[in-house]
XYZ file of C-alpha atoms in Angstrom:
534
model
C -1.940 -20.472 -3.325
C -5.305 -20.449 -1.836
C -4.050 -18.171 1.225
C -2.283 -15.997 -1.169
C -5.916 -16.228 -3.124
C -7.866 -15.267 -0.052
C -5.457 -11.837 0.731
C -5.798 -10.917 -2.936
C -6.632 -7.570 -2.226
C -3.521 -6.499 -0.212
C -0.832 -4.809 -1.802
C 1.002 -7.363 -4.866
C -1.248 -10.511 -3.599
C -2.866 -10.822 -7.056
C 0.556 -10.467 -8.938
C 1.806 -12.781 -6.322
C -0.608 -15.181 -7.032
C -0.597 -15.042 -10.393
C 3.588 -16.225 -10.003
C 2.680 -19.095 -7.606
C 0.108 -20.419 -10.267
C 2.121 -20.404 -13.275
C 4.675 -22.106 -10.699
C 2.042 -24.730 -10.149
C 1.463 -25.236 -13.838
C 5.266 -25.475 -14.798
C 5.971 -28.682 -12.155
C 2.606 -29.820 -14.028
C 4.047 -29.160 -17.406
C 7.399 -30.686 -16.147
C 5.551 -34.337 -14.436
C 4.053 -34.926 -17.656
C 7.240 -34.205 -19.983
C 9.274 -37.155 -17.733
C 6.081 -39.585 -17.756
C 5.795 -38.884 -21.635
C 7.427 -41.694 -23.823
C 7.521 -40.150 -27.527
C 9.983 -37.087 -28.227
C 6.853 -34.647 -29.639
C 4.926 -35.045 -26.824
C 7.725 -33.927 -24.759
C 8.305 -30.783 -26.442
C 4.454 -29.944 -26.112
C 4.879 -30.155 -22.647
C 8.231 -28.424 -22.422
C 6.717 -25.816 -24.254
C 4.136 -25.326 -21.449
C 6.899 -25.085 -19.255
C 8.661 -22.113 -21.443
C 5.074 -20.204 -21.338
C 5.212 -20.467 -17.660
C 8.375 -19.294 -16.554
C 7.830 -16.136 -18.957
C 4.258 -15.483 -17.023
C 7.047 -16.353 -13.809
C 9.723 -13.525 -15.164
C 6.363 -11.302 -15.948
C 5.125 -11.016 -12.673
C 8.397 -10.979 -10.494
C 9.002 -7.276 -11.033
C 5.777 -6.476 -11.162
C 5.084 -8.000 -7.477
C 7.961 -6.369 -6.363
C 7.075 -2.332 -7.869
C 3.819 -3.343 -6.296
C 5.645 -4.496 -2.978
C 7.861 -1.719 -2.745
C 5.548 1.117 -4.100
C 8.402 1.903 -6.445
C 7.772 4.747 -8.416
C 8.071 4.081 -11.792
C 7.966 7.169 -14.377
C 5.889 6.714 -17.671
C 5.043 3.030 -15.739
C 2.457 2.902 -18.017
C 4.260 2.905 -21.738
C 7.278 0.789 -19.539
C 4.618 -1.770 -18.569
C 3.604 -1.927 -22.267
C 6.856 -1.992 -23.179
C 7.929 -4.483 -20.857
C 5.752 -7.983 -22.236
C 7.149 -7.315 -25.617
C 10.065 -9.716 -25.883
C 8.099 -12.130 -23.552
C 5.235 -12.057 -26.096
C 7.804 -12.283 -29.259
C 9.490 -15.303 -27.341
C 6.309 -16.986 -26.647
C 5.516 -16.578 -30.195
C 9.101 -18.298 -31.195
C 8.179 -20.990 -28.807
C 5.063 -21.620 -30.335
C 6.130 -21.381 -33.940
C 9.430 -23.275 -33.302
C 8.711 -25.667 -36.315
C 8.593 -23.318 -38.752
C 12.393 -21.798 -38.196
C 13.871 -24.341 -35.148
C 15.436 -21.029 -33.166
C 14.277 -23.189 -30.124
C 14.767 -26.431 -30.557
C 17.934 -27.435 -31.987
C 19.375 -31.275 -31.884
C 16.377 -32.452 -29.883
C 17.188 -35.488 -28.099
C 16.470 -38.180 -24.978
C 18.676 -39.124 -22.760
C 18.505 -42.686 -21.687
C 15.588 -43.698 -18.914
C 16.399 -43.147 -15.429
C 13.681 -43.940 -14.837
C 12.481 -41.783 -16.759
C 13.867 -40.838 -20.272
C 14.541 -36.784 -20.686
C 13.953 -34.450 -23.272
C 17.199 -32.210 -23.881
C 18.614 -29.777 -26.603
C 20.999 -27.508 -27.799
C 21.035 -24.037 -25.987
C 20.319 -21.616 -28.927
C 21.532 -18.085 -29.047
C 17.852 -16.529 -29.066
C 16.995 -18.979 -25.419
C 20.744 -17.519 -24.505
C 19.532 -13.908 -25.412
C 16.300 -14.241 -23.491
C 18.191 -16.043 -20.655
C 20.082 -13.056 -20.684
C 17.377 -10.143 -20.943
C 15.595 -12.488 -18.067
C 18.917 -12.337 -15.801
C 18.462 -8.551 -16.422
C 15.094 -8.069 -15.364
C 15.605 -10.208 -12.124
C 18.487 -8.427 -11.353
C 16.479 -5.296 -11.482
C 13.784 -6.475 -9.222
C 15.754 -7.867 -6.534
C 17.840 -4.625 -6.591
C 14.212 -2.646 -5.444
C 13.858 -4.954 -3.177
C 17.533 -5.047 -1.301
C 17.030 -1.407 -0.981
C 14.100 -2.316 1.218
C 16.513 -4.173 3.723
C 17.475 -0.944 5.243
C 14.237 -0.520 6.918
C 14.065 0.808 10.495
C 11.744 -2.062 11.006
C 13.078 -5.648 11.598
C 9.960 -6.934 10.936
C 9.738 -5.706 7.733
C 13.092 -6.476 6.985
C 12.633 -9.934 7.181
C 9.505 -10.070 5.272
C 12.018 -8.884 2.453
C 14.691 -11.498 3.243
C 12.436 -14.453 2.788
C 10.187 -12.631 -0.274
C 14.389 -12.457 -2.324
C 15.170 -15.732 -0.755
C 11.562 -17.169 -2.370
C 12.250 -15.785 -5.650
C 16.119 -16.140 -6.076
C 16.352 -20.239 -5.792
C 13.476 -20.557 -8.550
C 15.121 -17.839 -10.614
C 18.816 -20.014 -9.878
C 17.378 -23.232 -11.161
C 16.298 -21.734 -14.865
C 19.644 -20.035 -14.600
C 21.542 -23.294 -14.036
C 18.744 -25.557 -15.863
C 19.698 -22.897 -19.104
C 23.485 -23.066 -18.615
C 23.853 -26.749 -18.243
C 24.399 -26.663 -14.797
C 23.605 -29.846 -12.603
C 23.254 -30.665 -9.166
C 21.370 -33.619 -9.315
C 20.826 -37.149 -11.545
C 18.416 -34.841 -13.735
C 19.283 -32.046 -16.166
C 16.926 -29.686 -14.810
C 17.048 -28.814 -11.165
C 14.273 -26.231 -11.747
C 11.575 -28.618 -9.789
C 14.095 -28.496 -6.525
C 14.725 -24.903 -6.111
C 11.124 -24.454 -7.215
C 10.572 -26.950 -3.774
C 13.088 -24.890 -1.920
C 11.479 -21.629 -2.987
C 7.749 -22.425 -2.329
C 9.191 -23.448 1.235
C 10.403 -20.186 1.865
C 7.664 -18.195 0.336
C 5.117 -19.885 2.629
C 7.199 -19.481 5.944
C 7.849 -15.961 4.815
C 3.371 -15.800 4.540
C 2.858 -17.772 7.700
C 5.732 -16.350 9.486
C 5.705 -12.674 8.924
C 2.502 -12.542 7.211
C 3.739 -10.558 4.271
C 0.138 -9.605 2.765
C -1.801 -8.989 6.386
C 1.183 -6.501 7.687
C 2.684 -4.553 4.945
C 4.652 -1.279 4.924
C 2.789 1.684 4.298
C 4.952 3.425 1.414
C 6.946 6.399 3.102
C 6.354 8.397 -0.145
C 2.439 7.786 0.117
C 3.131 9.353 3.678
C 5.149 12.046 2.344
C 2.748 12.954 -0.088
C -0.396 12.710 2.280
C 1.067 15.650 4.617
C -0.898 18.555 4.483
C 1.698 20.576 5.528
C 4.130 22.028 2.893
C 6.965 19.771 2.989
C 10.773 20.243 1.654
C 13.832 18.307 1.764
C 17.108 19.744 1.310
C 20.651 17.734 0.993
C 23.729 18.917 3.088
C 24.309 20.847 -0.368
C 20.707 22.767 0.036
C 19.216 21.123 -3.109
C 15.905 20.136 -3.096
C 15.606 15.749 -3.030
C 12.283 15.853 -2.591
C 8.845 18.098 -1.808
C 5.494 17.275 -1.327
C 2.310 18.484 -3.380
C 1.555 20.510 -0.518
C 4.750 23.183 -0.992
C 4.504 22.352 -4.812
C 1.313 24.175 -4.526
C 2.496 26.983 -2.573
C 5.172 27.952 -4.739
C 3.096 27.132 -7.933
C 5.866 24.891 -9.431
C 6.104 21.311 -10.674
C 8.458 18.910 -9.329
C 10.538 18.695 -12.052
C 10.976 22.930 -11.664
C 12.563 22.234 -7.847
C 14.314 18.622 -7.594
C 17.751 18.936 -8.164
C 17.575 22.835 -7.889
C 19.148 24.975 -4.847
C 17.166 26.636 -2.188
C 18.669 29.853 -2.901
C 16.812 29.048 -6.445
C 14.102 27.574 -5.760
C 12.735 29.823 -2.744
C 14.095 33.372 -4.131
C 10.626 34.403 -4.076
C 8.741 32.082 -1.999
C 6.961 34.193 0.813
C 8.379 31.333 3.472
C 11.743 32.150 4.575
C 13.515 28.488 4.072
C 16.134 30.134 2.314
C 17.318 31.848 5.227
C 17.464 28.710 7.583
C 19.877 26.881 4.557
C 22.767 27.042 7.453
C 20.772 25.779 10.802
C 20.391 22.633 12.116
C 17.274 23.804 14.478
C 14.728 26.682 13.880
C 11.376 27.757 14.354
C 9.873 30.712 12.572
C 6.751 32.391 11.876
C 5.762 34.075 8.592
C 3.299 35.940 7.104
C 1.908 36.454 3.695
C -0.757 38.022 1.800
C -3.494 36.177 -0.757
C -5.819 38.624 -2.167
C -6.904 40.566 0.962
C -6.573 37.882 3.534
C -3.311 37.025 5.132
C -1.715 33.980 5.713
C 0.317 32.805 8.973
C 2.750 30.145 8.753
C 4.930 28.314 11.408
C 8.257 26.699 9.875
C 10.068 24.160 11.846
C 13.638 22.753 10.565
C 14.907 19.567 11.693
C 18.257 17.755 10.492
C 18.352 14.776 9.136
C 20.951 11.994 9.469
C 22.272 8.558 8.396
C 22.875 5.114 10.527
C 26.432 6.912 11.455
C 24.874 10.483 12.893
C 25.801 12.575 9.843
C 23.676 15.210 9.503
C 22.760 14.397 5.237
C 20.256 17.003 5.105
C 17.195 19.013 6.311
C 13.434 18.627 6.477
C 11.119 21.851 6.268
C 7.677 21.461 7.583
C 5.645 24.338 7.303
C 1.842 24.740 9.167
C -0.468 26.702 8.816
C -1.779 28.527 11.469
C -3.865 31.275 10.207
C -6.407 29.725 12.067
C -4.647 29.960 15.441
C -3.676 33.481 14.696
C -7.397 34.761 13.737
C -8.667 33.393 16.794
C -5.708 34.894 19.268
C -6.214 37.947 17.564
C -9.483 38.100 18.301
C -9.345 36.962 21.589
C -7.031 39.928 22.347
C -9.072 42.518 20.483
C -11.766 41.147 22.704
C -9.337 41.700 25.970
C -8.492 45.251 24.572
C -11.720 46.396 24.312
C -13.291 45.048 27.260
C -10.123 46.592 29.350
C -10.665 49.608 28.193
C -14.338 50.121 29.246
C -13.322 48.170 32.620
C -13.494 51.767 35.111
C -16.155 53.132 34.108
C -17.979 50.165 33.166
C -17.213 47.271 35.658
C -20.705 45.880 35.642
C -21.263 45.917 31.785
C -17.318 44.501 31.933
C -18.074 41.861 33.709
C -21.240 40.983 31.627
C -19.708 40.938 28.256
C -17.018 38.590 29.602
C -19.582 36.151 30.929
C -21.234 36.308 27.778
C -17.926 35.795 25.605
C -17.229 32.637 27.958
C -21.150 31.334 27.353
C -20.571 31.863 23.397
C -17.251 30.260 23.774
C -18.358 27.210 24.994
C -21.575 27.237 22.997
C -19.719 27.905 19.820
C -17.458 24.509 20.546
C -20.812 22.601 21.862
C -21.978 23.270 18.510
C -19.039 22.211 16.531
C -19.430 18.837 18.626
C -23.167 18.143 18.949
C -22.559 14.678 20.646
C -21.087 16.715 23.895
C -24.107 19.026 23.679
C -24.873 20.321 27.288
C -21.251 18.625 28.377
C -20.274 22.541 29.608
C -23.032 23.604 31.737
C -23.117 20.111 33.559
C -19.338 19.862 34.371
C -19.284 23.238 35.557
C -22.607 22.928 37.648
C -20.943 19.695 38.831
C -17.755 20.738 40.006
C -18.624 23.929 41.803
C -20.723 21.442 43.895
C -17.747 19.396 44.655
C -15.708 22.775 45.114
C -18.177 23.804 47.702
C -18.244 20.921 48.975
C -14.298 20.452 49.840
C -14.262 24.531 51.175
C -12.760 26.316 48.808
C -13.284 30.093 48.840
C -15.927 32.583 46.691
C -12.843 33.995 44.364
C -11.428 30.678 43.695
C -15.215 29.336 42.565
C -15.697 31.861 40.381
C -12.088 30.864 39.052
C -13.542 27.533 38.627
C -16.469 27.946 37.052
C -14.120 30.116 34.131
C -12.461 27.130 34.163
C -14.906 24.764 33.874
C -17.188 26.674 31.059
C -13.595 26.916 28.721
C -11.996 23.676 29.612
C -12.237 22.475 25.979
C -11.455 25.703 24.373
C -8.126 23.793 22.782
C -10.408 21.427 20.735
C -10.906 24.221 18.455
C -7.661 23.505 16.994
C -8.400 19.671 15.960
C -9.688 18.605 12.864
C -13.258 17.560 12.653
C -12.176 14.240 11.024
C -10.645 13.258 14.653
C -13.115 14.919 16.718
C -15.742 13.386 15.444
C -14.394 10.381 15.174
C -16.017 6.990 16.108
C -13.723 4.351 16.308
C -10.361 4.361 18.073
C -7.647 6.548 17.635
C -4.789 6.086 15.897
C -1.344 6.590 17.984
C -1.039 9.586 15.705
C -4.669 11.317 16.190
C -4.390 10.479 20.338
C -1.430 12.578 19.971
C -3.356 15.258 17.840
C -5.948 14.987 20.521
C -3.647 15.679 23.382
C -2.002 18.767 22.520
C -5.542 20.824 22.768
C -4.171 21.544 26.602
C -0.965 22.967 25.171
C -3.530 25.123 22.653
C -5.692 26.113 25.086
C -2.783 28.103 26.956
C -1.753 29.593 23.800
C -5.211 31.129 23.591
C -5.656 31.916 27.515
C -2.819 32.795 29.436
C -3.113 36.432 27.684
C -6.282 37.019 29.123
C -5.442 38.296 32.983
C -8.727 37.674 34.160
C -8.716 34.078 33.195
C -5.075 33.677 35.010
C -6.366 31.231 37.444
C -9.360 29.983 35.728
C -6.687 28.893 33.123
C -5.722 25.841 35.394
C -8.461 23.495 34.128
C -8.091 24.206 30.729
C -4.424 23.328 30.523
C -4.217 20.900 33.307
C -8.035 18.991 33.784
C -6.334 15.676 31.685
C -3.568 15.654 34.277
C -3.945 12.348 36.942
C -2.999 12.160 40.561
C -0.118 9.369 39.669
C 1.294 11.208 37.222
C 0.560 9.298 33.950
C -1.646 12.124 32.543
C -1.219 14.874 30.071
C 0.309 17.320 28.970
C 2.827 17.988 31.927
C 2.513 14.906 33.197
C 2.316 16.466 36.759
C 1.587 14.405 39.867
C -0.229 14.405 43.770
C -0.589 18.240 44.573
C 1.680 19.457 41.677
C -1.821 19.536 40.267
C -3.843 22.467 40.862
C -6.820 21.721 43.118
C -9.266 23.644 40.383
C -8.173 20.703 37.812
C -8.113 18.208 40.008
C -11.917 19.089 41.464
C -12.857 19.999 38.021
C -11.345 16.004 36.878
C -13.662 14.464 38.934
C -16.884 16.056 37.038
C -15.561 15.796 33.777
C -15.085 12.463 33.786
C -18.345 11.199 35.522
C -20.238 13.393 33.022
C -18.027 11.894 30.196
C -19.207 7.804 31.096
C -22.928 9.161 32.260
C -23.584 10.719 28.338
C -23.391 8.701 25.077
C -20.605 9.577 23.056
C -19.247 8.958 19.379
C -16.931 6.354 20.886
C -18.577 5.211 23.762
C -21.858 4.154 25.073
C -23.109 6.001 28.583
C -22.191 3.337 31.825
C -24.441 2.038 34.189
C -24.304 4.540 37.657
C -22.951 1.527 39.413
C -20.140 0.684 36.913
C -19.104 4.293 37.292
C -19.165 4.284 40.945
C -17.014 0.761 40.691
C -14.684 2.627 38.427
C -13.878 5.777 40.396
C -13.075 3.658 43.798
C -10.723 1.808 41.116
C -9.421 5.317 40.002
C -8.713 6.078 43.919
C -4.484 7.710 44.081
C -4.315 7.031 40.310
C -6.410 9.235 38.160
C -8.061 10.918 40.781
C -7.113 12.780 43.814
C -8.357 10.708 47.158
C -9.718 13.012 49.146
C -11.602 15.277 46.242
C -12.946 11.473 45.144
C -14.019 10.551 48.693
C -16.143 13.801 49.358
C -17.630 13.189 45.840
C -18.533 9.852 46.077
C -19.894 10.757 49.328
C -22.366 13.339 47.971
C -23.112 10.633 44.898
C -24.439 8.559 47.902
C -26.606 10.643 49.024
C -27.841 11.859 45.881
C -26.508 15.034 46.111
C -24.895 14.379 42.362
């Protein structure tokens, strides 16, 4: 109880805790109904015991909607609704003298050792026995459908929380039906034992309240992204808020409902990719006088035996993406135009579009402020320094003053984020590479300088990203331009990391030798770090 108590505010640990105590009270109620010796005090304390396992038959499906983040429609007025033939039986516990519909042909058995209180099963305890069969039945069916997790681990945090719960709920069952499997009538305070054994293994064990399953709905419903799921018949099972919003509908307009129906004027195509099992497609759409860009993917869905059961539309929007190449290739239009008669000027504006590139992106991400000109002063140093040519340093110094162009794309949220990652946002974080060709490789004069960009988080053994390419499969630009990036990374404080000593990054990059870093490139570097030349 007082671990349950101390994880109170995880998901169901107050509920849960709220069960365990009324447990507690119960094999209270029931020590001092056997050490009683007159019949009156006995019922008192059996009546204690009633109170408790209705708080017990309360709080089961309530832990369990809370466990399971079952959604429950109305759950308010059904809550309500729910204490009011616990209440009304409390009350007929309580008031029992006044019309016996509890206690009929109250008795004791004869001492061993102890003498017991027993009595007539009445039809209302048979009716509430009943209605209390129901709602168990109810919960543990919520919570079965849990077993079919992907997860073992969570799995068997549901095994032992229905395994906990079932032997108390069997020994009312049999205590009410006259069932016994010991010397006393009850058996209640031995599954109770058995339960409480298995509820704290399941705690200790799989630590049901400090690891608990994120609710896939809560997931669902947290994508940004418009979100639809069709059934192998194309009817809508479910759809996030998201699309909701798109198509200005309410769920209950769409669930159940075909595509065809649905999406007849919806200005995203889905209704057109009812019969694929793969696609990719781009839309557009107006809103007022802006328009709207949107990529749909379509991906199949499929039970435990491979049968495709369905289809999941995600749809993102990239509006953003498509402003930007736009503009980018307005840029590249107009600047190509002017190029023979204006070479010089040419050549100017580009320089100045890189500059405001990089200074637009240093002042999205004031913590890397200055990050640009360094690294690119840094590795045409290096570049120098190794022999390569006047055309391929200009490439690199392209290179170098775009290399984060692709962060453009990432939330700030991530960006500017503090702490550690999550898998998720590393991943977010890793495709700006991929984004940064997108926006590039249209621009001819950035054809080579376009190697750092997309291939600077590459590593000489092969572990890097987004190609994962390895030894001289990565271009030398990147892998010169590697060396200064990271150096200038661990000499500057950043959001998630404090700047390093010059020694500890000297002792890291002779670590890094053949694994991030090329050898030679690092040796020549390190070189001109000793004599001061960095």
């Amino acid at each position: 109880m007082f671990f349950v108590w101390g994880k109170r505010q995880a998901k169901g640990a107050l509920t849960f805790f709220i069960y365990l105590t009324a447990q507690a009270l119960w094999v209270t109620g029931f020590i001092f109904e056997m050490l009683s010796k007159d019949i009156q005090t006995k019922i008192l304390w059996d009546k204690l015991e009633w109170i408790c396992t209705v708080i017990v038959l309360i709080t089961i499906p309530v832990f369990i909607i809370q466990y399971t983040e079952y959604k429950l429609p109305s759950y308010k007025k059904i809550f309500a609704a729910s204490f009011i033939i616990p209440l009304v039986f409390i009350a007929l516990i309580l008031t029992d003298p006044l019309h016996h519909l509890i206690y009929q042909n109250v008795r004791l058995l004869p001492p061993h050792p102890f003498s017991e209180l027993t009595y007539d099963i009445t039809p209302t305890v048979s009716v509430f026995a009943f209605y209390s069969f129901l709602v168990t039945l109810w919960s543990f069916s919520l919570l079965a459908i849990k077993i079919v997790r992907p997860h073992g681990f969570y799995r068997k945090q549901v095994w032992m929380i229905i395994l906990g719960l079932a032997f108390p709920a069997l020994g009312s069952g049999l205590a009410i039906l006259n069932i016994q499997i010991s010397t006393e009538r009850d058996p209640a305070p031995l599954t109770f034992f058995i339960g409480s054994l298995l509820t704290a293994w399941g705690l200790f064990r799989y630590r049901t309240f400090d690891v608990a399953p994120v609710g896939r709905d809560r997931v669902f419903e947290a994508i940004v992204d418009p979100v639809v799921i069709l059934d192998k018949h194309n009817r809508v099972i479910d759809i996030n808020t998201s699309m909701l919003a798109l198509l200005d509908k309410s769920s209950k307009e769409v669930i159940g409902e075909t595509a065809a129906d649905v999406f007849t004027d919806s200005p995203i195509p889905i209704k057109m990719y009812v019969n694929v099992s793969y696609a990719r497609a781009e839309t557009s759409f107006k809103i007022g006088n802006k328009e709207i860009f949107y990529e749909m993917t379509v991906w199949p869905i499929h039970d435990t035996n491979s049968k495709m059961i369905g289809r999941i539309y995600i749809c993102h929007d990239i509006t953003a993406m498509k402003e930007l190449e736009g503009a980018l290739r307005k840029l590249n239009s107009e600047l190509e135009s002017r190029v023979h008669a204006r070479t010089r000027e040419l050549a100017e504006a580009y320089e100045v579009t890189l500059e405001g590139l990089a200074r637009a992106l240093e002042l999205r991400d004031k913590e890397t402020e200055g990050h640009s000109r360094r690294v690119t002063e840094m590795a045409l140093k290096i570049a120098q320094k190794v022999g390569v040519n006047k055309q391929e340093l200009e490439d690199i110094r392209r290179g170098s003053i775009l290399h984060d162009i692709g962060k453009i794309s990432i939330p700030d949220e991530i960006l500017h984020k503090a702490g550690k990652l999550t898998p998720e946002e590393r991943l977010i974080i890793e495709q700006h590479p991929e984004t940064a060709y997108k926006l590039l490789s249209k621009i001819p004069f950035l054809s080579k300088a376009i190697e750092i960009p997309y291939c600077h988080h590459e590593k000489w053994d092969g572990t890097g990203y987004p190609r994962k390419l390895k030894g001289n499969d990565i271009p030398v630009s990147a892998r010169i331009f590697a060396v200064a990036d990271v150096w200038d990374a661990l000499s500057f404080d950043r959001p998630y990391n404090k700047a390093w000593p010059r020694e500890q990054i000297i002792e890291y990059f002779k670590e890094q030798t053949g694994k991030h870093f090329d050898p030679y490139i690092l040796k020549t570097f390190l070189a001109m770090v000793e004599k001061g030349e960095i």
